[in-house]
Amino acid sequence: MYPRLQSLVVAMLCALLTAGCATTQAAPEPSSGPTPLTASAALGDFGTVDYCSLLDVGAVAPGAAVTPTFENCRADAGGRTILVGPLAFDSDPNIKPYSYEGSVPDGVAVQQSMFNDQRACTRAITFADGNRLDLSVTDAGADQAGRCGVADAAVGSALTAVTANKVGRLKFPDRSWGLVAPCAMLDDPALDVVAGAGSRPTTGLSGHSCIRGKLSFKLTVQTDEPATPAETVGGREARVRVEGAFCLVDTTQPAPGLPGRRELAELSVVETAGTAGDGTCALARTAANVILPRLPVA
């Protein structure tokens, strides 16, 4: 190649390279602003949250008897019950905005529920991903302002635990029903007649409950003493009762790792046409005969 032509080619290449470099822009710097707080970032694994770690009992309910369950924390004192949890992801038309005066992390909203506001004050901490943590204070008195003061204190306690990374974890010993996957129990063709053919199991947020068509099943720690006489269902001592449109069957076992407490397995069948009756309870017993024998024994 002639020297002059070689010089021209080199000059053209340099021009092209220069033009290419001139159109290249540096990647934008990542945002350094606050990150909206999601429920998973706040609480970690939903299936092992110790909801009682979110409640400063000494500050919110001094002297309360506290029961940790798989899906919430219950504190009882002087005829008043405080519940922290459960988690929920569905919309609730009763939940409305209100002016919460405490500090709230970025992306989080604190709301109130108008449901049963003659006996309960209910709050909802809604995270940036739309999942919410429900909290409620219930008693038989007429002092709604007092109940709501305690509810707001419980909200503040929960948010403080979350932002300080002090959310505790439940540990489930061997044979605990906290290790059972409820949707695996409902994924059985023998339950088609109860749940409805073609229905599929859908797990709850905590992983300790499941719904399949007309049938639901949850595992937790018992917090109320049963009032219904016992009978044998599915080879276990169980209780069958009607509550409105539902027929429920539940059984218990000593809670491994929680002396004096009992774990609870509860299944229910809903009567879509109205009030539950003998037919609904016959279906519930059918489901119990399939499910209960498969639960581990502590």
One Martini backbone bead per residue (centre of mass of N, CA, C, O) as a GRO file, in nm:
protein
  298
    1MET     BB    1   0.099   0.035   0.021
    2TYR     BB    2   0.072   0.351   0.002
    3PRO     BB    3   0.155   0.589   0.221
    4ARG     BB    4  -0.083   0.784   0.169
    5LEU     BB    5  -0.310   0.572   0.180
    6GLN     BB    6  -0.246   0.469   0.464
    7SER     BB    7  -0.297   0.738   0.607
    8LEU     BB    8  -0.598   0.762   0.522
    9VAL     BB    9  -0.703   0.507   0.660
   10VAL     BB   10  -0.618   0.580   0.945
   11ALA     BB   11  -0.785   0.841   0.960
   12MET     BB   12  -1.064   0.707   0.919
   13LEU     BB   13  -1.055   0.520   1.163
   14CYS     BB   14  -1.023   0.741   1.376
   15ALA     BB   15  -1.287   0.885   1.309
   16LEU     BB   16  -1.474   0.650   1.373
   17LEU     BB   17  -1.381   0.606   1.663
   18THR     BB   18  -1.446   0.893   1.760
   19ALA     BB   19  -1.748   0.885   1.695
   20GLY     BB   20  -1.812   0.644   1.876
   21CYS     BB   21  -1.713   0.775   2.143
   22ALA     BB   22  -1.905   1.028   2.129
   23THR     BB   23  -2.183   0.831   2.168
   24THR     BB   24  -2.083   0.744   2.445
   25GLN     BB   25  -2.232   0.662   2.764
   26ALA     BB   26  -2.253   0.665   3.081
   27ALA     BB   27  -2.363   0.498   3.329
   28PRO     BB   28  -2.586   0.527   3.557
   29GLU     BB   29  -2.623   0.593   3.868
   30PRO     BB   30  -2.728   0.463   4.133
   31SER     BB   31  -2.961   0.497   4.349
   32SER     BB   32  -2.954   0.663   4.688
   33GLY     BB   33  -3.224   0.619   4.779
   34PRO     BB   34  -3.484   0.498   4.919
   35THR     BB   35  -3.623   0.178   4.992
   36PRO     BB   36  -3.892   0.017   4.956
   37LEU     BB   37  -4.072  -0.168   5.189
   38THR     BB   38  -4.104  -0.499   5.213
   39ALA     BB   39  -4.215  -0.781   5.361
   40SER     BB   40  -3.966  -0.961   5.301
   41ALA     BB   41  -3.754  -0.755   5.405
   42ALA     BB   42  -3.881  -0.726   5.696
   43LEU     BB   43  -3.943  -1.064   5.766
   44GLY     BB   44  -3.885  -1.271   5.567
   45ASP     BB   45  -3.973  -1.571   5.638
   46PHE     BB   46  -4.303  -1.630   5.684
   47GLY     BB   47  -4.296  -1.929   5.823
   48THR     BB   48  -4.087  -1.805   6.083
   49VAL     BB   49  -4.234  -1.591   6.226
   50ASP     BB   50  -4.210  -1.405   6.529
   51TYR     BB   51  -4.463  -1.206   6.634
   52CYS     BB   52  -4.364  -1.149   6.933
   53SER     BB   53  -4.110  -0.975   6.837
   54LEU     BB   54  -4.317  -0.721   6.762
   55LEU     BB   55  -4.388  -0.716   7.081
   56ASP     BB   56  -4.385  -0.483   7.342
   57VAL     BB   57  -4.511  -0.578   7.626
   58GLY     BB   58  -4.413  -0.372   7.843
   59ALA     BB   59  -4.533  -0.122   7.672
   60VAL     BB   60  -4.825  -0.232   7.568
   61ALA     BB   61  -4.874  -0.514   7.778
   62PRO     BB   62  -4.855  -0.536   8.083
   63GLY     BB   63  -4.875  -0.875   8.192
   64ALA     BB   64  -4.913  -1.040   7.953
   65ALA     BB   65  -5.024  -1.322   7.792
   66VAL     BB   66  -4.819  -1.509   7.566
   67THR     BB   67  -4.887  -1.637   7.222
   68PRO     BB   68  -4.728  -1.824   6.992
   69THR     BB   69  -4.781  -1.862   6.652
   70PHE     BB   70  -4.770  -1.925   6.309
   71GLU     BB   71  -4.952  -1.628   6.242
   72ASN     BB   72  -4.924  -1.507   6.542
   73CYS     BB   73  -4.986  -1.284   6.826
   74ARG     BB   74  -5.096  -1.336   7.167
   75ALA     BB   75  -5.236  -1.095   7.404
   76ASP     BB   76  -5.339  -1.122   7.753
   77ALA     BB   77  -5.523  -0.855   7.943
   78GLY     BB   78  -5.786  -0.770   8.123
   79GLY     BB   79  -5.986  -0.859   7.870
   80ARG     BB   80  -5.755  -0.815   7.659
   81THR     BB   81  -5.675  -0.841   7.302
   82ILE     BB   82  -5.373  -0.897   7.122
   83LEU     BB   83  -5.297  -0.884   6.767
   84VAL     BB   84  -5.022  -1.009   6.568
   85GLY     BB   85  -5.168  -1.068   6.304
   86PRO     BB   86  -5.179  -1.154   6.006
   87LEU     BB   87  -5.103  -1.206   5.694
   88ALA     BB   88  -5.188  -1.021   5.388
   89PHE     BB   89  -5.311  -0.975   5.024
   90ASP     BB   90  -5.588  -0.888   5.031
   91SER     BB   91  -5.852  -0.706   4.990
   92ASP     BB   92  -6.013  -0.443   5.208
   93PRO     BB   93  -6.292  -0.240   5.242
   94ASN     BB   94  -6.238  -0.157   5.557
   95ILE     BB   95  -5.983  -0.014   5.469
   96LYS     BB   96  -5.842   0.296   5.588
   97PRO     BB   97  -5.730   0.591   5.616
   98TYR     BB   98  -5.495   0.752   5.849
   99SER     BB   99  -5.340   0.941   6.117
  100TYR     BB  100  -5.032   0.847   6.170
  101GLU     BB  101  -4.777   0.968   6.403
  102GLY     BB  102  -4.560   0.791   6.328
  103SER     BB  103  -4.299   0.628   6.207
  104VAL     BB  104  -4.234   0.549   5.851
  105PRO     BB  105  -4.134   0.370   5.616
  106ASP     BB  106  -4.057   0.341   5.307
  107GLY     BB  107  -4.361   0.234   5.146
  108VAL     BB  108  -4.536   0.265   5.407
  109ALA     BB  109  -4.864   0.191   5.548
  110VAL     BB  110  -5.111   0.314   5.779
  111GLN     BB  111  -5.415   0.158   5.875
  112GLN     BB  112  -5.771   0.119   5.903
  113SER     BB  113  -6.046  -0.056   6.050
  114MET     BB  114  -6.416  -0.075   6.058
  115PHE     BB  115  -6.434  -0.345   6.177
  116ASN     BB  116  -6.573  -0.389   6.471
  117ASP     BB  117  -6.567  -0.079   6.622
  118GLN     BB  118  -6.706  -0.159   6.914
  119ARG     BB  119  -6.453  -0.384   7.004
  120ALA     BB  120  -6.238  -0.286   6.784
  121CYS     BB  121  -5.892  -0.218   6.692
  122THR     BB  122  -5.766  -0.181   6.358
  123ARG     BB  123  -5.459  -0.249   6.192
  124ALA     BB  124  -5.244  -0.170   5.895
  125ILE     BB  125  -4.944  -0.287   5.753
  126THR     BB  126  -4.840  -0.163   5.441
  127PHE     BB  127  -4.646  -0.265   5.197
  128ALA     BB  128  -4.493  -0.215   4.890
  129ASP     BB  129  -4.621  -0.511   4.786
  130GLY     BB  130  -4.923  -0.522   4.950
  131ASN     BB  131  -4.857  -0.642   5.200
  132ARG     BB  132  -5.001  -0.723   5.528
  133LEU     BB  133  -5.023  -0.627   5.877
  134ASP     BB  134  -5.224  -0.728   6.127
  135LEU     BB  135  -5.388  -0.538   6.397
  136SER     BB  136  -5.543  -0.598   6.729
  137VAL     BB  137  -5.798  -0.467   6.964
  138THR     BB  138  -5.984  -0.642   7.224
  139ASP     BB  139  -6.302  -0.571   7.395
  140ALA     BB  140  -6.597  -0.502   7.607
  141GLY     BB  141  -6.576  -0.212   7.590
  142ALA     BB  142  -6.619   0.161   7.512
  143ASP     BB  143  -6.302   0.234   7.463
  144GLN     BB  144  -6.178   0.316   7.165
  145ALA     BB  145  -5.941   0.506   7.222
  146GLY     BB  146  -5.787   0.306   7.399
  147ARG     BB  147  -5.753   0.082   7.192
  148CYS     BB  148  -5.607   0.263   6.974
  149GLY     BB  149  -5.363   0.332   7.145
  150VAL     BB  150  -5.262   0.038   7.159
  151ALA     BB  151  -5.249  -0.013   6.854
  152ASP     BB  152  -5.036   0.209   6.794
  153ALA     BB  153  -4.822   0.086   6.980
  154ALA     BB  154  -4.801  -0.180   6.819
  155VAL     BB  155  -4.708  -0.055   6.557
  156GLY     BB  156  -4.450   0.076   6.667
  157SER     BB  157  -4.323  -0.189   6.761
  158ALA     BB  158  -4.309  -0.331   6.484
  159LEU     BB  159  -4.141  -0.112   6.333
  160THR     BB  160  -3.898  -0.121   6.521
  161ALA     BB  161  -3.822  -0.419   6.474
  162VAL     BB  162  -3.782  -0.397   6.169
  163THR     BB  163  -3.568  -0.157   6.155
  164ALA     BB  164  -3.375  -0.329   6.375
  165ASN     BB  165  -3.361  -0.634   6.305
  166LYS     BB  166  -3.578  -0.804   6.535
  167VAL     BB  167  -3.681  -1.051   6.391
  168GLY     BB  168  -3.799  -1.344   6.477
  169ARG     BB  169  -3.775  -1.708   6.506
  170LEU     BB  170  -3.907  -2.005   6.444
  171LYS     BB  171  -3.883  -2.338   6.594
  172PHE     BB  172  -3.925  -2.668   6.464
  173PRO     BB  173  -3.969  -2.954   6.578
  174ASP     BB  174  -4.000  -3.259   6.567
  175ARG     BB  175  -4.340  -3.326   6.476
  176SER     BB  176  -4.427  -3.066   6.394
  177TRP     BB  177  -4.682  -2.881   6.228
  178GLY     BB  178  -4.484  -2.658   6.117
  179LEU     BB  179  -4.365  -2.879   5.891
  180VAL     BB  180  -4.628  -2.877   5.743
  181ALA     BB  181  -4.781  -2.903   5.421
  182PRO     BB  182  -5.102  -2.826   5.351
  183CYS     BB  183  -5.120  -2.857   5.036
  184ALA     BB  184  -5.030  -3.154   5.029
  185MET     BB  185  -5.290  -3.256   5.173
  186LEU     BB  186  -5.497  -3.139   4.938
  187ASP     BB  187  -5.337  -3.306   4.707
  188ASP     BB  188  -5.615  -3.508   4.664
  189PRO     BB  189  -5.848  -3.699   4.501
  190ALA     BB  190  -6.023  -3.769   4.762
  191LEU     BB  191  -6.112  -3.438   4.773
  192ASP     BB  192  -6.302  -3.368   4.532
  193VAL     BB  193  -6.587  -3.395   4.673
  194VAL     BB  194  -6.526  -3.146   4.861
  195ALA     BB  195  -6.374  -2.915   4.687
  196GLY     BB  196  -6.373  -2.987   4.387
  197ALA     BB  197  -6.345  -3.038   4.076
  198GLY     BB  198  -6.039  -2.883   3.966
  199SER     BB  199  -5.921  -2.800   4.215
  200ARG     BB  200  -5.665  -2.594   4.375
  201PRO     BB  201  -5.410  -2.530   4.570
  202THR     BB  202  -5.371  -2.246   4.808
  203THR     BB  203  -5.148  -2.064   4.964
  204GLY     BB  204  -5.058  -1.899   5.224
  205LEU     BB  205  -4.832  -1.672   5.327
  206SER     BB  206  -4.715  -1.851   5.573
  207GLY     BB  207  -4.758  -2.177   5.496
  208HIS     BB  208  -5.008  -2.278   5.721
  209SER     BB  209  -5.213  -2.254   5.474
  210CYS     BB  210  -5.510  -2.376   5.283
  211ILE     BB  211  -5.688  -2.363   4.963
  212ARG     BB  212  -5.962  -2.577   4.824
  213GLY     BB  213  -6.212  -2.440   4.740
  214LYS     BB  214  -6.425  -2.544   5.004
  215LEU     BB  215  -6.139  -2.607   5.131
  216SER     BB  216  -5.970  -2.579   5.449
  217PHE     BB  217  -5.626  -2.548   5.597
  218LYS     BB  218  -5.475  -2.537   5.931
  219LEU     BB  219  -5.174  -2.446   6.123
  220THR     BB  220  -5.119  -2.419   6.485
  221VAL     BB  221  -5.188  -2.256   6.791
  222GLN     BB  222  -5.365  -2.284   7.063
  223THR     BB  223  -5.594  -2.023   7.230
  224ASP     BB  224  -5.862  -2.194   7.272
  225GLU     BB  225  -6.098  -2.349   7.438
  226PRO     BB  226  -6.296  -2.604   7.393
  227ALA     BB  227  -6.672  -2.664   7.373
  228THR     BB  228  -6.678  -2.921   7.213
  229PRO     BB  229  -6.738  -3.227   7.182
  230ALA     BB  230  -6.584  -3.520   7.147
  231GLU     BB  231  -6.453  -3.714   6.868
  232THR     BB  232  -6.395  -3.958   6.624
  233VAL     BB  233  -6.158  -3.852   6.365
  234GLY     BB  234  -5.926  -3.998   6.185
  235GLY     BB  235  -5.817  -4.135   6.467
  236ARG     BB  236  -5.905  -3.875   6.635
  237GLU     BB  237  -5.943  -3.633   6.853
  238ALA     BB  238  -6.237  -3.436   6.788
  239ARG     BB  239  -6.404  -3.137   6.655
  240VAL     BB  240  -6.742  -3.041   6.573
  241ARG     BB  241  -6.856  -2.740   6.396
  242VAL     BB  242  -7.072  -2.457   6.360
  243GLU     BB  243  -7.003  -2.148   6.152
  244GLY     BB  244  -7.234  -2.069   5.976
  245ALA     BB  245  -7.097  -2.159   5.661
  246PHE     BB  246  -6.930  -2.351   5.856
  247CYS     BB  247  -6.747  -2.657   5.889
  248LEU     BB  248  -6.556  -2.780   6.166
  249VAL     BB  249  -6.235  -2.949   6.214
  250ASP     BB  250  -6.051  -3.042   6.514
  251THR     BB  251  -5.711  -3.090   6.633
  252THR     BB  252  -5.465  -3.204   6.879
  253GLN     BB  253  -5.132  -3.142   7.021
  254PRO     BB  254  -4.857  -3.136   7.167
  255ALA     BB  255  -4.620  -2.883   7.181
  256PRO     BB  256  -4.325  -2.874   7.060
  257GLY     BB  257  -4.146  -2.652   7.273
  258LEU     BB  258  -4.446  -2.588   7.429
  259PRO     BB  259  -4.528  -2.583   7.726
  260GLY     BB  260  -4.882  -2.621   7.762
  261ARG     BB  261  -4.920  -2.652   7.459
  262ARG     BB  262  -5.117  -2.666   7.149
  263GLU     BB  263  -5.165  -2.798   6.854
  264LEU     BB  264  -5.347  -2.701   6.548
  265ALA     BB  265  -5.596  -2.864   6.344
  266GLU     BB  266  -5.788  -2.705   6.075
  267LEU     BB  267  -6.094  -2.774   5.912
  268SER     BB  268  -6.299  -2.652   5.630
  269VAL     BB  269  -6.641  -2.610   5.513
  270VAL     BB  270  -6.829  -2.449   5.271
  271GLU     BB  271  -7.155  -2.304   5.232
  272THR     BB  272  -7.264  -2.146   4.943
  273ALA     BB  273  -7.595  -2.144   5.013
  274GLY     BB  274  -7.521  -2.090   5.334
  275THR     BB  275  -7.587  -2.266   5.593
  276ALA     BB  276  -7.456  -2.492   5.774
  277GLY     BB  277  -7.475  -2.856   5.792
  278ASP     BB  278  -7.483  -3.189   5.775
  279GLY     BB  279  -7.362  -3.198   5.489
  280THR     BB  280  -7.110  -3.030   5.550
  281CYS     BB  281  -7.005  -3.217   5.783
  282ALA     BB  282  -6.971  -3.468   5.610
  283LEU     BB  283  -6.744  -3.345   5.438
  284ALA     BB  284  -6.553  -3.279   5.671
  285ARG     BB  285  -6.517  -3.573   5.764
  286THR     BB  286  -6.403  -3.678   5.501
  287ALA     BB  287  -6.150  -3.500   5.509
  288ALA     BB  288  -6.046  -3.593   5.788
  289ASN     BB  289  -6.005  -3.898   5.704
  290VAL     BB  290  -5.765  -3.812   5.513
  291ILE     BB  291  -5.578  -3.607   5.685
  292LEU     BB  292  -5.525  -3.682   5.992
  293PRO     BB  293  -5.354  -3.954   5.957
  294ARG     BB  294  -5.097  -3.775   5.827
  295LEU     BB  295  -5.018  -3.671   6.087
  296PRO     BB  296  -4.799  -3.620   6.308
  297VAL     BB  297  -4.663  -3.751   6.615
  298ALA     BB  298  -4.541  -3.625   6.923
   0.00000   0.00000   0.00000
